[in-house]
Coordinates of C-alpha atoms in Angstrom, one line a residue:
Chain I
M10 CA -60.2 10.2 57.6
I11 CA -61.5 12.5 54.9
P12 CA -61.3 15.7 57.0
D13 CA -57.8 14.7 58.1
L14 CA -56.6 14.3 54.5
V15 CA -58.2 17.5 53.5
R16 CA -56.5 19.3 56.4
E17 CA -53.2 17.7 55.5
A18 CA -53.6 18.7 51.9
R19 CA -54.3 22.3 52.9
R20 CA -51.3 22.3 55.2
A21 CA -49.2 21.1 52.3
G22 CA -50.3 24.1 50.3
L23 CA -53.1 22.9 48.1
A24 CA -56.0 25.3 47.6
V25 CA -58.8 23.0 48.8
G26 CA -62.1 24.9 49.2
T27 CA -65.3 23.4 50.6
D28 CA -66.5 22.5 47.1
R29 CA -63.4 20.5 46.4
A30 CA -63.5 18.8 49.8
L31 CA -67.2 18.0 49.1
A32 CA -66.4 16.5 45.7
F33 CA -63.6 14.5 47.4
G34 CA -66.1 13.1 49.9
R35 CA -68.5 12.1 47.2
A36 CA -65.8 10.5 45.1
V37 CA -64.6 8.4 48.0
E38 CA -68.2 7.4 48.7
V39 CA -68.5 6.1 45.1
L40 CA -65.1 4.5 44.8
G41 CA -64.8 3.1 48.3
P42 CA -61.7 3.3 50.6
S43 CA -59.5 1.5 48.0
G44 CA -60.0 4.4 45.7
L45 CA -58.9 7.0 48.2
Y46 CA -55.8 8.0 46.2
W47 CA -57.5 8.6 42.9
A48 CA -60.5 10.2 44.5
G49 CA -58.2 12.7 46.2
R50 CA -56.0 13.3 43.3
L51 CA -58.8 13.9 40.8
T52 CA -60.7 16.3 43.1
L53 CA -58.2 18.1 45.2
C54 CA -55.5 18.9 42.6
G55 CA -55.7 21.7 40.1
G56 CA -52.4 21.4 38.2
P57 CA -49.3 19.2 37.8
D58 CA -47.6 21.0 40.6
D59 CA -50.4 20.1 42.9
I60 CA -50.1 16.4 42.0
A61 CA -46.5 16.3 43.1
V62 CA -47.6 17.9 46.4
F63 CA -50.5 15.5 46.8
D64 CA -48.3 12.4 46.0
G65 CA -46.1 13.6 48.9
L66 CA -49.1 13.0 51.2
F67 CA -49.2 9.4 50.1
R68 CA -46.0 7.8 51.1
P69 CA -45.2 5.1 50.0
S70 CA -46.8 5.9 46.7
P71 CA -49.7 3.6 45.9
V72 CA -49.7 1.2 43.0
G73 CA -50.8 2.8 39.9
A74 CA -49.5 6.3 40.8
R75 CA -47.1 7.4 38.1
R76 CA -44.3 9.9 37.9
H77 CA -45.3 13.5 37.2
P78 CA -43.2 16.2 35.7
V79 CA -41.9 18.2 38.6
P80 CA -41.9 21.8 37.5
I81 CA -38.7 23.7 37.3
G82 CA -38.3 26.0 40.2
S83 CA -41.3 24.6 42.1
S84 CA -41.4 27.5 44.5
R85 CA -45.2 27.2 44.5
G86 CA -47.7 28.3 47.1
R87 CA -46.5 31.8 47.5
S88 CA -49.1 34.0 49.0
F89 CA -50.2 37.0 46.8
F90 CA -50.1 39.2 49.8
G91 CA -47.1 37.6 51.5
A92 CA -44.7 40.1 50.2
A93 CA -46.4 43.1 51.8
S94 CA -43.4 43.6 54.1
S95 CA -41.0 44.2 51.2
A96 CA -43.4 46.7 49.6
S97 CA -43.7 48.7 52.9
S98 CA -39.9 48.6 53.5
S99 CA -39.3 50.4 50.1
S100 CA -41.1 53.4 51.5
G101 CA -39.3 53.0 54.8
P102 CA -36.3 55.3 54.9
A103 CA -38.0 58.7 54.2
V104 CA -35.8 60.5 51.7
R105 CA -36.6 64.0 50.8
V106 CA -35.2 64.7 47.4
A107 CA -35.7 68.0 45.6
A108 CA -36.9 67.8 42.0
S109 CA -33.5 68.6 40.6
D110 CA -31.9 65.9 42.7
A111 CA -34.4 63.4 41.2
E112 CA -33.4 64.5 37.8
V113 CA -29.7 63.9 38.5
L114 CA -30.6 60.6 40.1
R115 CA -32.4 59.5 36.9
G116 CA -29.3 59.6 34.8
R117 CA -26.9 57.9 37.2
D118 CA -25.7 54.3 37.1
I119 CA -27.7 52.3 39.7
A120 CA -24.5 50.4 40.7
E121 CA -22.8 53.6 41.7
L122 CA -25.6 54.8 44.0
S123 CA -25.6 54.7 47.8
D124 CA -28.2 52.6 49.5
V125 CA -30.5 55.5 50.2
E126 CA -30.2 56.8 46.7
R127 CA -30.8 53.4 45.3
A128 CA -34.0 53.0 47.3
E129 CA -35.1 56.3 45.9
A130 CA -34.2 55.2 42.4
L131 CA -36.2 52.0 42.8
R132 CA -39.1 54.0 44.1
L133 CA -39.0 56.2 41.0
I134 CA -39.1 53.1 38.8
G135 CA -42.1 51.9 40.8
L136 CA -43.9 55.1 39.9
L137 CA -43.6 54.6 36.1
R138 CA -47.0 54.0 34.4
P139 CA -45.9 52.7 31.0
A140 CA -48.4 52.1 28.1
V141 CA -48.8 48.5 27.0
S142 CA -48.3 47.0 23.6
V143 CA -51.5 45.9 21.9
R144 CA -52.6 43.5 19.2
R145 CA -55.8 43.2 17.3
S146 CA -58.2 40.7 18.7
R147 CA -60.7 38.6 16.8
R148 CA -63.5 40.0 19.0
W149 CA -65.6 43.0 17.8
R150 CA -66.7 46.2 19.5
S151 CA -69.2 48.7 18.2
S152 CA -67.8 51.8 16.6
S153 CA -68.8 54.8 14.6
R154 CA -66.7 53.6 11.6
G155 CA -65.5 50.2 10.4
S156 CA -67.6 47.5 8.8
V157 CA -71.3 46.9 9.1
D158 CA -72.4 45.1 12.3
P159 CA -75.1 42.7 11.0
R160 CA -76.3 41.7 14.5
R161 CA -76.9 45.2 15.8
S162 CA -78.2 46.5 12.5
A163 CA -80.8 43.6 12.5
R164 CA -81.8 44.4 16.0
A165 CA -82.4 48.0 15.0
V166 CA -84.6 46.8 12.1
L167 CA -86.6 44.7 14.5
R168 CA -87.1 47.6 16.9
A169 CA -88.3 49.7 14.0
G170 CA -91.0 47.0 13.3
G171 CA -89.3 45.7 10.2
E172 CA -88.5 49.0 8.5
A173 CA -85.0 49.6 7.3
A174 CA -83.2 51.5 10.1
R175 CA -79.8 53.0 10.5
L176 CA -76.9 50.7 10.1
S177 CA -74.5 50.0 13.0
W178 CA -70.8 49.6 12.6
R179 CA -68.2 47.6 14.3
R180 CA -64.4 47.2 14.5
R181 CA -61.9 44.7 15.9
R182 CA -61.1 45.2 19.5
S183 CA -57.5 45.5 20.6
R184 CA -56.1 43.5 23.4
P185 CA -52.8 43.8 25.4
R186 CA -50.0 41.8 23.9
R187 CA -48.5 39.2 26.2
L188 CA -45.3 40.3 27.9
V189 CA -42.6 37.9 29.1
L190 CA -39.7 39.2 31.2
L191 CA -36.7 37.0 31.8
V192 CA -34.4 38.5 34.3
D193 CA -30.8 37.3 34.9
V194 CA -30.2 37.2 38.6
S195 CA -26.6 36.1 38.8
G196 CA -24.2 37.9 41.1
S197 CA -22.9 40.4 38.5
M198 CA -26.4 41.5 37.6
S199 CA -28.1 41.6 41.0
V200 CA -28.0 45.4 41.5
Y201 CA -29.6 46.0 38.1
A202 CA -31.9 43.0 38.4
D203 CA -33.6 44.7 41.3
A204 CA -34.4 47.7 39.1
L205 CA -35.8 45.6 36.3
L206 CA -37.8 43.5 38.7
R207 CA -39.3 46.7 40.0
L208 CA -40.3 47.6 36.5
A209 CA -41.7 44.0 36.0
A210 CA -43.8 44.5 39.1
V211 CA -45.3 47.6 37.5
F212 CA -46.3 45.6 34.5
V213 CA -47.7 42.8 36.6
R214 CA -49.8 45.3 38.5
L215 CA -51.0 47.0 35.3
R216 CA -51.8 43.8 33.3
P217 CA -51.6 40.8 35.7
R218 CA -53.0 38.3 33.2
W219 CA -50.8 39.3 30.4
T220 CA -47.4 39.6 32.1
H221 CA -45.1 36.6 33.0
V222 CA -41.9 37.1 34.9
F223 CA -39.1 34.5 35.3
S224 CA -35.7 34.7 36.8
L225 CA -32.8 33.1 35.0
G226 CA -29.8 32.0 37.0
T227 CA -28.5 28.5 37.5
R228 CA -32.1 27.5 37.0
L229 CA -35.5 28.9 35.9
T230 CA -37.8 30.3 38.5
V231 CA -41.4 31.5 38.0
L232 CA -42.1 34.7 39.8
R233 CA -45.7 35.3 40.8
G234 CA -47.6 37.9 42.7
P235 CA -47.6 41.7 42.5
A236 CA -44.4 42.3 44.5
L237 CA -42.0 39.8 42.9
D238 CA -40.0 39.2 46.0
T239 CA -36.4 38.3 45.4
S240 CA -36.4 36.1 48.5
D241 CA -38.3 33.6 46.4
I242 CA -35.4 33.2 44.0
P243 CA -33.2 30.3 45.3
D244 CA -30.3 31.2 43.0
W245 CA -30.4 35.0 43.6
K246 CA -26.8 36.3 43.2
G247 CA -25.7 32.9 42.1
G248 CA -24.0 31.8 38.9
T249 CA -25.5 32.0 35.4
R250 CA -26.3 29.2 33.0
L251 CA -28.1 31.4 30.6
A252 CA -28.5 28.9 27.8
T253 CA -29.7 26.1 30.1
S254 CA -32.3 28.3 31.9
L255 CA -33.5 29.9 28.6
T256 CA -33.9 26.5 27.0
A257 CA -35.8 25.3 30.1
Y258 CA -38.1 28.3 29.6
L259 CA -38.7 27.5 26.0
R260 CA -39.4 23.8 26.7
R261 CA -41.7 24.3 29.5
F262 CA -43.5 27.6 28.7
G263 CA -42.3 29.4 25.6
H264 CA -42.7 26.8 22.8
R265 CA -46.0 25.6 24.3
G266 CA -47.6 29.0 23.6
Q267 CA -46.6 31.6 26.1
A268 CA -43.9 33.2 23.9
R269 CA -45.9 32.9 20.7
G270 CA -46.7 36.4 19.5
A271 CA -45.4 37.9 22.8
V272 CA -43.0 40.7 23.5
V273 CA -40.1 39.0 25.2
V274 CA -37.6 41.0 27.2
I275 CA -34.3 39.4 28.3
F276 CA -32.3 41.3 31.0
S277 CA -28.8 40.1 31.1
D278 CA -25.2 41.2 30.6
G279 CA -24.7 38.2 28.4
W280 CA -21.8 36.7 30.3
E281 CA -22.2 33.0 29.5
R282 CA -19.6 30.8 31.2
G283 CA -19.9 27.9 28.9
D284 CA -20.2 27.4 25.2
P285 CA -22.2 30.2 23.6
V286 CA -23.6 28.1 20.8
P287 CA -26.6 26.6 22.7
L288 CA -27.6 30.2 23.7
G289 CA -27.6 31.2 20.0
V290 CA -29.8 28.2 19.2
A291 CA -32.2 29.0 22.0
M292 CA -32.4 32.7 21.0
A293 CA -33.1 31.7 17.4
H294 CA -35.9 29.5 18.6
L295 CA -37.2 32.3 20.8
R296 CA -37.1 34.8 17.8
R297 CA -39.2 32.5 15.7
L298 CA -41.9 32.4 18.4
A299 CA -42.0 35.9 19.7
H300 CA -43.4 39.1 18.2
R301 CA -40.4 41.1 19.4
V302 CA -37.2 40.2 21.3
I303 CA -35.7 43.0 23.4
W304 CA -32.3 42.5 25.1
V305 CA -31.5 44.8 27.9
S306 CA -27.9 45.0 28.9
P307 CA -26.8 47.2 31.9
H308 CA -23.6 48.0 30.1
A309 CA -25.1 49.0 26.7
A310 CA -24.9 52.7 27.5
R311 CA -21.3 52.8 28.6
P312 CA -19.0 54.8 26.3
G313 CA -17.2 52.4 24.0
F314 CA -19.6 49.6 24.6
A315 CA -19.3 46.7 22.2
P316 CA -21.3 43.5 22.5
L317 CA -18.3 41.3 23.3
A318 CA -19.7 39.1 26.0
G319 CA -19.7 35.6 24.6
G320 CA -23.4 35.0 25.1
L321 CA -24.4 38.4 23.8
V322 CA -22.4 37.9 20.6
A323 CA -24.3 34.6 20.1
A324 CA -27.6 36.2 20.8
L325 CA -27.2 39.4 18.9
P326 CA -28.4 38.1 15.4
H327 CA -31.7 37.2 17.0
I328 CA -32.5 40.4 18.8
D329 CA -34.9 43.1 17.6
S330 CA -33.5 45.8 19.9
L331 CA -30.7 46.1 22.3
V332 CA -31.5 48.6 25.1
A333 CA -29.5 49.9 28.1
G334 CA -30.9 49.3 31.6
H335 CA -28.4 50.9 34.0
S336 CA -30.3 54.0 35.3
V337 CA -33.8 55.2 36.1
A338 CA -33.8 57.1 32.8
A339 CA -32.8 54.0 30.9
V340 CA -35.4 51.9 32.5
S341 CA -38.1 54.3 31.7
E342 CA -36.9 54.4 28.1
L343 CA -37.1 50.6 28.2
A344 CA -40.7 50.9 29.3
R345 CA -41.4 53.0 26.3
V346 CA -39.6 50.5 23.9
I347 CA -41.8 47.7 25.4
A348 CA -45.0 49.8 24.9
D349 CA -44.1 50.5 21.2
A350 CA -43.1 46.9 20.4
Chain O
V30 CA -74.3 1.9 33.8
F31 CA -70.8 1.0 34.9
A32 CA -70.3 -0.4 38.4
S33 CA -66.6 0.3 38.8
P34 CA -63.7 2.0 37.1
D35 CA -62.5 -1.4 35.8
E36 CA -65.8 -2.0 34.0
L37 CA -65.5 1.4 32.3
A38 CA -61.9 0.6 31.4
A39 CA -63.0 -2.5 29.7
A40 CA -65.7 -0.6 27.8
L41 CA -63.2 2.1 26.8
D42 CA -60.9 -0.8 25.7
G43 CA -63.8 -2.0 23.5
A44 CA -64.1 1.5 22.0
G45 CA -60.5 1.4 20.9
Y46 CA -59.0 3.4 23.8
L47 CA -56.6 1.8 26.3
P48 CA -57.0 3.7 29.5
D49 CA -54.6 3.9 32.5
P50 CA -56.2 3.5 35.9
G51 CA -56.2 7.3 36.5
I52 CA -58.2 8.3 33.5
A53 CA -60.6 5.4 33.8
T54 CA -61.3 6.5 37.4
A55 CA -61.8 10.0 36.2
G56 CA -64.3 8.9 33.5
F57 CA -66.1 6.7 36.0
L58 CA -66.5 9.5 38.5
A59 CA -67.6 11.9 35.7
L60 CA -70.4 9.5 34.7
R61 CA -71.3 8.7 38.3
L62 CA -71.2 12.2 39.9
G63 CA -72.1 14.2 36.8
K64 CA -69.0 16.3 37.2
P65 CA -67.0 17.6 34.2
V66 CA -63.5 16.2 33.7
F67 CA -60.6 18.6 33.0
L68 CA -57.8 16.8 31.2
E69 CA -54.4 18.5 30.9
G70 CA -51.2 17.2 29.3
D71 CA -48.8 17.5 26.4
A72 CA -50.2 17.5 22.8
G73 CA -50.8 14.0 21.5
V74 CA -51.3 12.0 24.7
G75 CA -54.9 11.1 23.8
K76 CA -57.0 13.7 25.6
T77 CA -59.4 14.2 22.8
A78 CA -59.5 10.5 21.9
F79 CA -60.6 9.8 25.5
A80 CA -63.8 12.0 25.0
S81 CA -64.8 10.2 21.9
A82 CA -64.1 6.8 23.4
L83 CA -66.1 7.8 26.5
A84 CA -69.1 8.7 24.3
L85 CA -68.8 5.5 22.4
A86 CA -68.5 3.4 25.6
A87 CA -71.4 5.0 27.3
G88 CA -73.5 4.9 24.1
L89 CA -74.0 8.7 24.0
P90 CA -73.6 11.2 21.2
L91 CA -70.5 13.4 21.2
I92 CA -70.8 17.1 20.7
R93 CA -67.5 18.9 20.1
L94 CA -66.5 22.5 20.5
Q95 CA -63.0 23.5 19.3
C96 CA -61.8 26.6 21.1
Y97 CA -59.8 29.4 19.5
D98 CA -58.6 32.9 20.4
G99 CA -61.6 35.2 20.3
I100 CA -64.3 32.6 20.4
D101 CA -67.4 34.3 21.9
A102 CA -71.0 33.5 23.0
A103 CA -72.4 33.8 19.4
Q104 CA -70.1 30.9 18.2
A105 CA -70.1 28.8 21.3
L106 CA -73.5 29.2 23.0
Y107 CA -76.3 30.6 20.9
E108 CA -77.2 33.4 18.5
W109 CA -80.5 35.0 17.5
D110 CA -81.4 34.4 13.9
F111 CA -82.0 38.0 12.8
P112 CA -82.7 37.4 9.1
R113 CA -85.4 34.9 10.1
Q114 CA -86.9 37.3 12.6
I115 CA -87.0 40.1 10.0
L116 CA -88.6 37.8 7.4
H117 CA -91.1 36.7 10.0
V118 CA -92.1 40.4 10.6
R119 CA -92.4 41.0 6.9
R120 CA -94.5 38.0 6.3
C121 CA -96.8 39.0 9.2
E122 CA -97.2 42.4 7.7
A123 CA -98.1 41.0 4.3
T124 CA -100.6 38.4 5.6
G125 CA -102.0 40.5 8.5
E126 CA -101.1 37.8 11.1
P127 CA -100.1 39.0 14.6
V128 CA -96.3 39.1 14.9
G129 CA -96.1 37.5 18.4
D130 CA -92.9 37.1 20.4
L131 CA -89.8 37.6 18.4
Y132 CA -87.5 36.3 21.0
D133 CA -88.8 32.8 20.8
R134 CA -86.9 29.5 20.8
R135 CA -87.6 29.0 17.1
F136 CA -85.5 32.1 16.3
L137 CA -82.6 30.9 18.3
I138 CA -79.6 29.2 16.6
A139 CA -78.1 26.7 19.0
R140 CA -74.3 26.5 19.0
P141 CA -72.4 23.5 20.4
L142 CA -72.8 24.3 24.1
L143 CA -76.6 25.0 23.9
R144 CA -77.0 22.0 21.6
A145 CA -75.2 19.7 24.2
L146 CA -77.5 21.0 26.9
E147 CA -80.7 20.4 24.8
E148 CA -79.6 17.0 23.5
A149 CA -78.5 15.6 26.9
P150 CA -77.7 12.9 27.7
C151 CA -74.6 13.3 25.6
V152 CA -70.8 13.9 26.0
L153 CA -69.7 17.4 25.4
L154 CA -66.0 17.9 24.4
V155 CA -64.6 21.4 24.9
D156 CA -61.3 21.0 23.1
E157 CA -58.2 23.0 23.9
V158 CA -59.9 25.4 26.3
D159 CA -56.5 27.1 26.8
R160 CA -56.6 28.5 23.3
A161 CA -59.7 30.6 24.1
D162 CA -59.3 33.8 26.1
D163 CA -60.3 34.0 29.7
E164 CA -63.6 35.8 29.1
F165 CA -64.7 32.6 27.4
E166 CA -64.2 30.5 30.5
A167 CA -66.9 32.6 32.2
Y168 CA -69.5 31.3 29.7
L169 CA -68.6 27.8 30.8
L170 CA -69.1 28.3 34.5
E171 CA -72.9 28.3 34.7
L172 CA -73.1 25.5 32.1
L173 CA -70.7 23.2 34.0
S174 CA -71.9 23.7 37.5
E175 CA -75.6 24.1 37.0
A176 CA -76.0 22.2 33.6
A177 CA -78.0 25.3 32.5
I178 CA -77.7 28.4 30.4
T179 CA -79.4 31.7 31.0
I180 CA -80.5 33.6 27.9
P181 CA -81.5 37.2 28.9
E182 CA -84.5 37.4 26.4
L183 CA -85.7 33.8 27.0
G184 CA -84.8 32.8 30.5
R185 CA -83.0 29.7 31.8
I186 CA -82.6 26.6 29.8
A187 CA -81.7 23.5 31.8
A188 CA -80.5 20.2 30.6
P189 CA -83.4 17.6 30.6
A190 CA -80.9 14.8 31.5
P191 CA -77.3 14.8 32.9
F192 CA -74.7 15.6 30.3
F193 CA -71.0 14.8 30.7
A194 CA -68.4 17.4 29.8
V195 CA -64.7 16.7 29.0
L196 CA -62.4 19.7 28.8
T197 CA -58.9 19.5 27.4
S198 CA -56.0 21.8 27.7
N199 CA -52.4 21.7 26.4
R200 CA -51.5 24.1 29.2
T201 CA -50.3 26.9 27.0
R202 CA -51.7 29.1 29.7
E203 CA -53.1 28.5 33.2
V204 CA -56.9 28.1 33.1
H205 CA -58.7 30.0 35.8
D206 CA -59.2 28.2 39.1
A207 CA -62.9 29.0 39.1
L208 CA -63.3 26.7 36.1
K209 CA -61.0 23.9 37.4
R210 CA -62.8 23.9 40.8
R211 CA -65.9 22.7 39.1
C212 CA -64.1 19.8 37.4
L213 CA -62.3 16.6 38.2
Y214 CA -58.7 17.3 37.3
H215 CA -56.4 14.8 35.6
W216 CA -52.9 15.2 34.3
V217 CA -52.5 12.9 31.3
D218 CA -49.0 11.5 31.0
H219 CA -47.4 9.7 28.1
P220 CA -48.2 6.0 28.4
D221 CA -45.5 3.6 29.4
P222 CA -43.9 1.6 26.6
E223 CA -46.0 -1.6 27.2
R224 CA -49.3 0.4 27.1
E225 CA -48.0 2.3 24.1
A226 CA -47.2 -0.9 22.2
A227 CA -50.7 -2.1 22.9
I228 CA -52.2 1.1 21.7
I229 CA -50.2 0.9 18.5
A230 CA -51.2 -2.7 18.0
R231 CA -54.8 -1.7 18.6
H232 CA -54.8 1.1 16.0
L233 CA -52.7 -0.8 13.4
P234 CA -53.7 -4.5 13.5
D235 CA -51.5 -5.3 10.5
V236 CA -48.3 -4.2 12.2
S237 CA -46.2 -7.0 13.8
V238 CA -45.9 -7.1 17.6
R239 CA -42.2 -6.9 17.3
L240 CA -42.4 -3.6 15.4
S241 CA -44.9 -2.0 17.7
V242 CA -42.8 -2.9 20.8
A243 CA -39.7 -1.5 19.0
V244 CA -41.5 1.7 18.1
A245 CA -42.9 2.1 21.6
S246 CA -39.5 1.8 23.2
A247 CA -37.8 4.0 20.6
V248 CA -40.5 6.7 21.2
A249 CA -39.9 6.4 25.0
R250 CA -36.2 6.9 24.3
L251 CA -36.9 10.0 22.2
R252 CA -39.0 11.4 25.0
S253 CA -36.1 11.1 27.4
L254 CA -34.0 13.3 25.2
D255 CA -34.0 17.1 25.4
L256 CA -36.4 17.7 22.4
V257 CA -38.3 20.9 21.5
K258 CA -41.4 18.8 20.9
P259 CA -41.4 15.2 22.3
P260 CA -43.5 12.9 20.2
G261 CA -47.0 12.0 21.4
V262 CA -48.9 8.8 21.0
A263 CA -50.3 10.0 17.6
E264 CA -46.8 10.3 16.3
A265 CA -45.9 6.9 17.6
I266 CA -48.8 5.4 15.7
D267 CA -47.8 7.4 12.5
W268 CA -44.3 6.1 12.9
A269 CA -45.3 2.5 13.2
A270 CA -47.6 2.9 10.1
A271 CA -44.7 4.6 8.2
L272 CA -42.2 1.8 9.1
S273 CA -44.7 -0.9 8.2
A274 CA -45.4 0.8 4.8
L275 CA -41.6 0.9 4.2
G276 CA -41.4 -2.8 5.0
S277 CA -39.0 -2.1 7.8
D278 CA -39.1 -4.0 11.1
S279 CA -37.2 -1.6 13.3
P280 CA -37.2 2.2 13.8
S281 CA -34.8 4.0 11.5
R282 CA -33.5 7.4 10.9
E283 CA -35.0 7.7 7.4
S284 CA -38.5 7.5 8.8
L285 CA -38.1 10.2 11.4
S286 CA -40.3 12.5 9.4
A287 CA -43.3 10.8 10.9
V288 CA -42.2 11.5 14.4
L289 CA -40.2 14.7 14.8
K290 CA -41.4 17.9 13.2
V291 CA -38.9 20.4 14.5
R292 CA -35.6 20.6 12.6
E293 CA -33.4 20.9 15.7
D294 CA -34.8 17.7 17.1
W295 CA -33.6 15.7 14.1
A296 CA -29.9 16.2 14.9
V297 CA -30.5 15.2 18.6
A298 CA -32.5 12.1 17.6
A299 CA -30.3 10.9 14.7
A300 CA -27.4 10.5 17.2
V301 CA -29.3 7.8 19.2
L302 CA -31.0 6.0 16.4
P303 CA -29.4 3.3 14.2

């Protein structure tokens, strides 16, 4: 019975290793068959998402099992390596572009490119190696200047047999600042969203632990893994409910700590179908949490651009910088803005 | 000591904590299997309170480590007492005694994790582990799976008796799976209104049953709204205490300051409260 349940749990997508399976067996031994549900739940699950999956194995739900928050966009269980096909296809059509052509391509609007040119533009974005924004950590590292490092200095004294030795110095270490990328994937944005997702993938590869990527559409979806495959986004090229999905982000992730002190980048044209007021409220909340809020609009570089889209007007007072994101050059400029934030 | 989860539940009840079946089973398995418990859930659902109640119920001392960003081995595990070592060397110079081993246990300052290990049996509470950075999680791995710490200069220190660890997280970030794998995992939900009313009555014996039931159902209603920070059990208790101090017998808008601490939430809540 136990191996069956473990096998079923694995099939349902839970990461059950031998150690977890073993713990499960021991728990069942202690609790007896009537404790099967709790024994399994306590040992085989590793997060609220897992609990929902596990409860699915127990139908009808046993007495005592309660409701659990089902995560928004529960597109869990994606393999980290599952998206290899999309990575290889990007290098598929071999395009030979002379250096001057690449320079021309850099400045052109991504929406106006042919498929082959667009693939090349995305490849160029994938080659960016941006710097990352840093913050000062509370941890120390030794240094030639700074303040006296009592621990190392004392060790030196001990090594010298109690004689006063040379002092050691220390400074605060710096750590990468958390980066949150929220990408609008509605129909009007999909061409540009591809480009920004490519940039997001670069940041994820550079700093996997410090980068969080979400798609905003009719709902909020967490994007994981190095390739950020768009096939994981259920509402890709769908409508936009910017305020709703941004509020969902704040409730579930942002306010709880992820956006605190982070650099938050929102990529959207700001077309909000409904009332723009909730978006303004959500943006103000985000601004209070984040270190920097950067809004990227694909249209910001157009001649005569004025932020007239309803959502953008509401968001504007709560933005630190408004950046264009329509071409390869603009995206690399955006990477620089993120690094300097 | 406890023969079943129900027996532990009764003991926790006696220690002033009203457990649901899930958390009682988690505590029972922790005591029986010697496995750490990893509790995750919203702020104010009683994760920390569970650890102190477990210690009280099992009759063990509680050792607490509060995590924060940048906490490192010197604050969590151990630190060498350099001033003492230097003074020892000086004294030996003056008296002519042999200096002996300077990396000896008596020159070691035990921080909470090492203390818990040495003072076992005890309950170790590692609070808000998600606030620490992920380097810190690595310090916990050996401690939680082997009940031992290796100090390079001294060797391995193992716990003389089993010790029971409770880790809590508010889920501000995902804790590494290597850590979770070593633990029993439990998601702590808000209690249902009946249990919450009982918890309020337990903490505030002077409050009328009517008021605690009214507060519990009002808090449940607030949690169903779209709030920035839904109130926890601690806020529900505060609210009941505030209402009782005001001499009121039902939740009112005026006393919201005990429950909601985000300005935007006030407007949302005021619309549904009398």
